[in-house]
Amino acid sequence: MNIENIEAFVYIVHFNSFNKAAEALYVSQPSISARIQSLERELSVRLFEREGRHFTLTEKGKQFLPYAQNILKTYKAGRQQLQVAEKQSDELRIGCTLSGANYILPEVLPVFKRKHRHIRIKLLTAPSETILEKVLAKELDVGLTRSMSHPDVESEQLYEDPIRLFVHRSHPFARKISLSMEEVGREPIVFFECGSLDWNRIHRLFQTLDVPPRIEMQIDNLETAKKLVVGGMGISFLPELSVRKEIREGVLLPLEMPQLSGISLRTHLLSLKGQGTELGQLFGEVIRGMDLTAGRPQASPG
DNA sequence: AGAGAAGACCATCAACGCGA
DNA sequence: TCGCGTTGATGGTCTTCTCT
């Protein structure tokens, strides 16, 4: 049995043309004709009825078609499986949220690459839900997401990133020793919203106020929110990891607010329960061994 | 509408190249 | 050497276009 002859047969039926089948299979048209003749010889039946420039499937051809399609499908699935296995042997597929991709992976990946030079990295940036789906579908080896729960997935908390109130160094709040929610509520706020439960807790902090807070801008992108604060457009509640550079440079200052204590973004490492890949385990070992809180800034009272 | 030309499509053959 | 592929040429048949 020659799989290429069967492939030609299926392609001809699909395109209803010898020429188009030849084009699709990157062979010449005479070669396609020869393959069909060879297949017809092998099966001792006529698959096509040639009528001048046209052709039709014979009854035998119609009978054989679903079997040919199955053979081809099975063959392709098998080949793909081998390719995936081959790929998995040296490619680590990581799914990561945007903030993780911006602030965690740039620190982790160089360390991982130094330890495992031969392993190539493939990164997918997506929302946590998408990453969970892809881990379940075995399209990703590991995921870095916010807390996700699924019976088939192992979710291990890696890092807790406190959310704090940040202001520009020239802002009057920068000289304050302590702040009340009323004072915060009167200031223009650039509100970064990522939809996690912890952000709802910040919303609830304002519910005690008589007047609603001045949320001038609601932003779903961390970098944009940060840059607006740097540009003096307002104050913002931001995860600490995202502003480390600005704090080091003295551009942004974190403010002490006891009300924010315990509010944080948690990064979890997701992998398939009991079926984690070898590369995923290697990645887990590296990221667990790193201190992602190194360089954490101290809150400034002014 | 009908005839003829042009184009499209498939089959076949010859000559040749390549790899097992 | 053999099998399978290619290109190029040629022929048969059918469709589409153009002209009268």
PDB file of N, CA, C and O in Angstrom, chain A residues 25-70:
ATOM      1  N   LEU A  25      -0.340  19.014  -3.728  1.00  0.00           N
ATOM      2  CA  LEU A  25       0.625  18.026  -3.230  1.00  0.00           C
ATOM      3  C   LEU A  25       2.053  18.310  -3.701  1.00  0.00           C
ATOM      4  O   LEU A  25       2.959  17.535  -3.433  1.00  0.00           O
ATOM      5  N   TYR A  26       2.217  19.440  -4.413  1.00  0.00           N
ATOM      6  CA  TYR A  26       3.539  19.836  -4.909  1.00  0.00           C
ATOM      7  C   TYR A  26       4.159  18.772  -5.817  1.00  0.00           C
ATOM      8  O   TYR A  26       5.338  18.456  -5.710  1.00  0.00           O
ATOM      9  N   VAL A  27       3.346  18.184  -6.672  1.00  0.00           N
ATOM     10  CA  VAL A  27       3.878  17.260  -7.682  1.00  0.00           C
ATOM     11  C   VAL A  27       3.288  17.660  -9.030  1.00  0.00           C
ATOM     12  O   VAL A  27       2.388  18.496  -9.092  1.00  0.00           O
ATOM     13  N   SER A  28       3.777  17.075 -10.088  1.00  0.00           N
ATOM     14  CA  SER A  28       3.268  17.419 -11.411  1.00  0.00           C
ATOM     15  C   SER A  28       1.987  16.647 -11.686  1.00  0.00           C
ATOM     16  O   SER A  28       1.703  15.628 -11.058  1.00  0.00           O
ATOM     17  N   GLN A  29       1.247  17.158 -12.618  1.00  0.00           N
ATOM     18  CA  GLN A  29      -0.013  16.499 -12.957  1.00  0.00           C
ATOM     19  C   GLN A  29       0.197  15.081 -13.495  1.00  0.00           C
ATOM     20  O   GLN A  29      -0.538  14.163 -13.114  1.00  0.00           O
ATOM     21  N   PRO A  30       1.201  14.831 -14.364  1.00  0.00           N
ATOM     22  CA  PRO A  30       1.434  13.447 -14.805  1.00  0.00           C
ATOM     23  C   PRO A  30       1.687  12.494 -13.639  1.00  0.00           C
ATOM     24  O   PRO A  30       1.282  11.343 -13.672  1.00  0.00           O
ATOM     25  N   SER A  31       2.337  13.020 -12.638  1.00  0.00           N
ATOM     26  CA  SER A  31       2.618  12.194 -11.474  1.00  0.00           C
ATOM     27  C   SER A  31       1.329  11.796 -10.750  1.00  0.00           C
ATOM     28  O   SER A  31       1.188  10.661 -10.284  1.00  0.00           O
ATOM     29  N   ILE A  32       0.384  12.740 -10.713  1.00  0.00           N
ATOM     30  CA  ILE A  32      -0.911  12.448 -10.075  1.00  0.00           C
ATOM     31  C   ILE A  32      -1.643  11.362 -10.872  1.00  0.00           C
ATOM     32  O   ILE A  32      -2.179  10.401 -10.302  1.00  0.00           O
ATOM     33  N   SER A  33      -1.638  11.516 -12.186  1.00  0.00           N
ATOM     34  CA  SER A  33      -2.284  10.502 -13.029  1.00  0.00           C
ATOM     35  C   SER A  33      -1.654   9.132 -12.791  1.00  0.00           C
ATOM     36  O   SER A  33      -2.352   8.120 -12.674  1.00  0.00           O
ATOM     37  N   ALA A  34      -0.327   9.142 -12.704  1.00  0.00           N
ATOM     38  CA  ALA A  34       0.387   7.873 -12.512  1.00  0.00           C
ATOM     39  C   ALA A  34       0.036   7.246 -11.168  1.00  0.00           C
ATOM     40  O   ALA A  34      -0.112   6.025 -11.059  1.00  0.00           O
ATOM     41  N   ARG A  35      -0.106   8.095 -10.145  1.00  0.00           N
ATOM     42  CA  ARG A  35      -0.432   7.577  -8.812  1.00  0.00           C
ATOM     43  C   ARG A  35      -1.807   6.897  -8.828  1.00  0.00           C
ATOM     44  O   ARG A  35      -1.999   5.846  -8.212  1.00  0.00           O
ATOM     45  N   ILE A  36      -2.750   7.534  -9.530  1.00  0.00           N
ATOM     46  CA  ILE A  36      -4.098   6.968  -9.575  1.00  0.00           C
ATOM     47  C   ILE A  36      -4.083   5.638 -10.339  1.00  0.00           C
ATOM     48  O   ILE A  36      -4.699   4.657  -9.922  1.00  0.00           O
ATOM     49  N   GLN A  37      -3.338   5.612 -11.430  1.00  0.00           N
ATOM     50  CA  GLN A  37      -3.243   4.355 -12.184  1.00  0.00           C
ATOM     51  C   GLN A  37      -2.618   3.263 -11.326  1.00  0.00           C
ATOM     52  O   GLN A  37      -3.052   2.115 -11.343  1.00  0.00           O
ATOM     53  N   SER A  38      -1.601   3.650 -10.591  1.00  0.00           N
ATOM     54  CA  SER A  38      -0.930   2.691  -9.723  1.00  0.00           C
ATOM     55  C   SER A  38      -1.898   2.156  -8.660  1.00  0.00           C
ATOM     56  O   SER A  38      -1.934   0.953  -8.379  1.00  0.00           O
ATOM     57  N   LEU A  39      -2.691   3.075  -8.091  1.00  0.00           N
ATOM     58  CA  LEU A  39      -3.656   2.672  -7.071  1.00  0.00           C
ATOM     59  C   LEU A  39      -4.730   1.767  -7.672  1.00  0.00           C
ATOM     60  O   LEU A  39      -5.141   0.768  -7.062  1.00  0.00           O
ATOM     61  N   GLU A  40      -5.165   2.116  -8.879  1.00  0.00           N
ATOM     62  CA  GLU A  40      -6.189   1.308  -9.549  1.00  0.00           C
ATOM     63  C   GLU A  40      -5.656  -0.098  -9.853  1.00  0.00           C
ATOM     64  O   GLU A  40      -6.371  -1.089  -9.707  1.00  0.00           O
ATOM     65  N   ARG A  41      -4.392  -0.152 -10.248  1.00  0.00           N
ATOM     66  CA  ARG A  41      -3.760  -1.464 -10.507  1.00  0.00           C
ATOM     67  C   ARG A  41      -3.724  -2.287  -9.219  1.00  0.00           C
ATOM     68  O   ARG A  41      -4.060  -3.457  -9.192  1.00  0.00           O
ATOM     69  N   GLU A  42      -3.302  -1.594  -8.144  1.00  0.00           N
ATOM     70  CA  GLU A  42      -3.146  -2.274  -6.867  1.00  0.00           C
ATOM     71  C   GLU A  42      -4.487  -2.818  -6.358  1.00  0.00           C
ATOM     72  O   GLU A  42      -4.561  -3.922  -5.821  1.00  0.00           O
ATOM     73  N   LEU A  43      -5.552  -2.013  -6.543  1.00  0.00           N
ATOM     74  CA  LEU A  43      -6.871  -2.406  -6.040  1.00  0.00           C
ATOM     75  C   LEU A  43      -7.633  -3.256  -7.056  1.00  0.00           C
ATOM     76  O   LEU A  43      -8.685  -3.808  -6.749  1.00  0.00           O
ATOM     77  N   SER A  44      -7.108  -3.293  -8.284  1.00  0.00           N
ATOM     78  CA  SER A  44      -7.771  -4.012  -9.393  1.00  0.00           C
ATOM     79  C   SER A  44      -9.195  -3.496  -9.627  1.00  0.00           C
ATOM     80  O   SER A  44     -10.101  -4.274  -9.910  1.00  0.00           O
ATOM     81  N   VAL A  45      -9.378  -2.195  -9.410  1.00  0.00           N
ATOM     82  CA  VAL A  45     -10.674  -1.571  -9.733  1.00  0.00           C
ATOM     83  C   VAL A  45     -10.413  -0.223 -10.389  1.00  0.00           C
ATOM     84  O   VAL A  45      -9.324   0.342 -10.268  1.00  0.00           O
ATOM     85  N   ARG A  46     -11.422   0.248 -11.075  1.00  0.00           N
ATOM     86  CA  ARG A  46     -11.323   1.577 -11.654  1.00  0.00           C
ATOM     87  C   ARG A  46     -11.975   2.562 -10.677  1.00  0.00           C
ATOM     88  O   ARG A  46     -13.143   2.389 -10.303  1.00  0.00           O
ATOM     89  N   LEU A  47     -11.198   3.560 -10.232  1.00  0.00           N
ATOM     90  CA  LEU A  47     -11.714   4.508  -9.246  1.00  0.00           C
ATOM     91  C   LEU A  47     -12.407   5.692  -9.909  1.00  0.00           C
ATOM     92  O   LEU A  47     -13.347   6.250  -9.362  1.00  0.00           O
ATOM     93  N   PHE A  48     -11.898   6.076 -11.084  1.00  0.00           N
ATOM     94  CA  PHE A  48     -12.485   7.199 -11.810  1.00  0.00           C
ATOM     95  C   PHE A  48     -12.938   6.747 -13.189  1.00  0.00           C
ATOM     96  O   PHE A  48     -12.283   5.918 -13.833  1.00  0.00           O
ATOM     97  N   GLU A  49     -14.042   7.331 -13.632  1.00  0.00           N
ATOM     98  CA  GLU A  49     -14.487   7.144 -15.020  1.00  0.00           C
ATOM     99  C   GLU A  49     -14.054   8.384 -15.784  1.00  0.00           C
ATOM    100  O   GLU A  49     -14.519   9.485 -15.498  1.00  0.00           O
ATOM    101  N   ARG A  50     -13.111   8.223 -16.707  1.00  0.00           N
ATOM    102  CA  ARG A  50     -12.655   9.378 -17.482  1.00  0.00           C
ATOM    103  C   ARG A  50     -13.609   9.625 -18.631  1.00  0.00           C
ATOM    104  O   ARG A  50     -13.899   8.693 -19.401  1.00  0.00           O
ATOM    105  N   GLU A  51     -14.080  10.863 -18.715  1.00  0.00           N
ATOM    106  CA  GLU A  51     -14.984  11.226 -19.815  1.00  0.00           C
ATOM    107  C   GLU A  51     -14.440  12.490 -20.457  1.00  0.00           C
ATOM    108  O   GLU A  51     -14.800  13.595 -20.083  1.00  0.00           O
ATOM    109  N   GLY A  52     -13.535  12.278 -21.389  1.00  0.00           N
ATOM    110  CA  GLY A  52     -12.900  13.438 -22.003  1.00  0.00           C
ATOM    111  C   GLY A  52     -12.108  14.205 -20.978  1.00  0.00           C
ATOM    112  O   GLY A  52     -11.301  13.633 -20.255  1.00  0.00           O
ATOM    113  N   ARG A  53     -12.389  15.508 -20.872  1.00  0.00           N
ATOM    114  CA  ARG A  53     -11.657  16.316 -19.903  1.00  0.00           C
ATOM    115  C   ARG A  53     -12.271  16.190 -18.507  1.00  0.00           C
ATOM    116  O   ARG A  53     -11.769  16.759 -17.554  1.00  0.00           O
ATOM    117  N   HIS A  54     -13.376  15.501 -18.419  1.00  0.00           N
ATOM    118  CA  HIS A  54     -14.016  15.344 -17.113  1.00  0.00           C
ATOM    119  C   HIS A  54     -13.792  13.940 -16.573  1.00  0.00           C
ATOM    120  O   HIS A  54     -13.430  13.030 -17.307  1.00  0.00           O
ATOM    121  N   PHE A  55     -14.061  13.794 -15.309  1.00  0.00           N
ATOM    122  CA  PHE A  55     -14.013  12.460 -14.714  1.00  0.00           C
ATOM    123  C   PHE A  55     -15.049  12.391 -13.613  1.00  0.00           C
ATOM    124  O   PHE A  55     -15.441  13.429 -13.039  1.00  0.00           O
ATOM    125  N   THR A  56     -15.508  11.197 -13.327  1.00  0.00           N
ATOM    126  CA  THR A  56     -16.428  11.011 -12.194  1.00  0.00           C
ATOM    127  C   THR A  56     -15.945   9.818 -11.392  1.00  0.00           C
ATOM    128  O   THR A  56     -15.220   8.952 -11.897  1.00  0.00           O
ATOM    129  N   LEU A  57     -16.339   9.799 -10.119  1.00  0.00           N
ATOM    130  CA  LEU A  57     -16.003   8.665  -9.264  1.00  0.00           C
ATOM    131  C   LEU A  57     -16.857   7.477  -9.687  1.00  0.00           C
ATOM    132  O   LEU A  57     -18.072   7.613  -9.870  1.00  0.00           O
ATOM    133  N   THR A  58     -16.248   6.331  -9.837  1.00  0.00           N
ATOM    134  CA  THR A  58     -17.034   5.121 -10.111  1.00  0.00           C
ATOM    135  C   THR A  58     -17.678   4.661  -8.800  1.00  0.00           C
ATOM    136  O   THR A  58     -17.353   5.175  -7.726  1.00  0.00           O
ATOM    137  N   GLU A  59     -18.588   3.690  -8.887  1.00  0.00           N
ATOM    138  CA  GLU A  59     -19.212   3.146  -7.669  1.00  0.00           C
ATOM    139  C   GLU A  59     -18.142   2.614  -6.720  1.00  0.00           C
ATOM    140  O   GLU A  59     -18.194   2.830  -5.510  1.00  0.00           O
ATOM    141  N   LYS A  60     -17.141   1.915  -7.311  1.00  0.00           N
ATOM    142  CA  LYS A  60     -16.043   1.363  -6.484  1.00  0.00           C
ATOM    143  C   LYS A  60     -15.259   2.499  -5.834  1.00  0.00           C
ATOM    144  O   LYS A  60     -14.837   2.395  -4.683  1.00  0.00           O
ATOM    145  N   GLY A  61     -15.071   3.563  -6.605  1.00  0.00           N
ATOM    146  CA  GLY A  61     -14.366   4.730  -6.079  1.00  0.00           C
ATOM    147  C   GLY A  61     -15.103   5.330  -4.904  1.00  0.00           C
ATOM    148  O   GLY A  61     -14.503   5.688  -3.887  1.00  0.00           O
ATOM    149  N   LYS A  62     -16.425   5.438  -5.045  1.00  0.00           N
ATOM    150  CA  LYS A  62     -17.251   5.983  -3.955  1.00  0.00           C
ATOM    151  C   LYS A  62     -17.152   5.098  -2.714  1.00  0.00           C
ATOM    152  O   LYS A  62     -17.092   5.587  -1.583  1.00  0.00           O
ATOM    153  N   GLN A  63     -17.148   3.773  -2.959  1.00  0.00           N
ATOM    154  CA  GLN A  63     -17.056   2.850  -1.827  1.00  0.00           C
ATOM    155  C   GLN A  63     -15.708   2.981  -1.118  1.00  0.00           C
ATOM    156  O   GLN A  63     -15.621   2.918   0.103  1.00  0.00           O
ATOM    157  N   PHE A  64     -14.673   3.192  -1.922  1.00  0.00           N
ATOM    158  CA  PHE A  64     -13.317   3.218  -1.354  1.00  0.00           C
ATOM    159  C   PHE A  64     -13.020   4.540  -0.648  1.00  0.00           C
ATOM    160  O   PHE A  64     -12.201   4.587   0.289  1.00  0.00           O
ATOM    161  N   LEU A  65     -13.692   5.619  -1.082  1.00  0.00           N
ATOM    162  CA  LEU A  65     -13.357   6.962  -0.584  1.00  0.00           C
ATOM    163  C   LEU A  65     -13.321   7.086   0.948  1.00  0.00           C
ATOM    164  O   LEU A  65     -12.324   7.566   1.496  1.00  0.00           O
ATOM    165  N   PRO A  66     -14.389   6.683   1.681  1.00  0.00           N
ATOM    166  CA  PRO A  66     -14.320   6.858   3.141  1.00  0.00           C
ATOM    167  C   PRO A  66     -13.165   6.097   3.783  1.00  0.00           C
ATOM    168  O   PRO A  66     -12.570   6.567   4.755  1.00  0.00           O
ATOM    169  N   TYR A  67     -12.828   4.932   3.216  1.00  0.00           N
ATOM    170  CA  TYR A  67     -11.699   4.164   3.758  1.00  0.00           C
ATOM    171  C   TYR A  67     -10.383   4.908   3.499  1.00  0.00           C
ATOM    172  O   TYR A  67      -9.509   4.981   4.355  1.00  0.00           O
ATOM    173  N   ALA A  68     -10.285   5.448   2.288  1.00  0.00           N
ATOM    174  CA  ALA A  68      -9.069   6.191   1.936  1.00  0.00           C
ATOM    175  C   ALA A  68      -8.923   7.407   2.849  1.00  0.00           C
ATOM    176  O   ALA A  68      -7.830   7.700   3.342  1.00  0.00           O
ATOM    177  N   GLN A  69     -10.052   8.088   3.093  1.00  0.00           N
ATOM    178  CA  GLN A  69     -10.003   9.269   3.963  1.00  0.00           C
ATOM    179  C   GLN A  69      -9.584   8.884   5.378  1.00  0.00           C
ATOM    180  O   GLN A  69      -8.807   9.588   6.024  1.00  0.00           O
ATOM    181  N   ASN A  70     -10.094   7.745   5.832  1.00  0.00           N
ATOM    182  CA  ASN A  70      -9.725   7.273   7.171  1.00  0.00           C
ATOM    183  C   ASN A  70      -8.253   6.923   7.269  1.00  0.00           C
ATOM    184  O   ASN A  70      -7.592   7.251   8.248  1.00  0.00           O
TER     185      ASN A  70
END
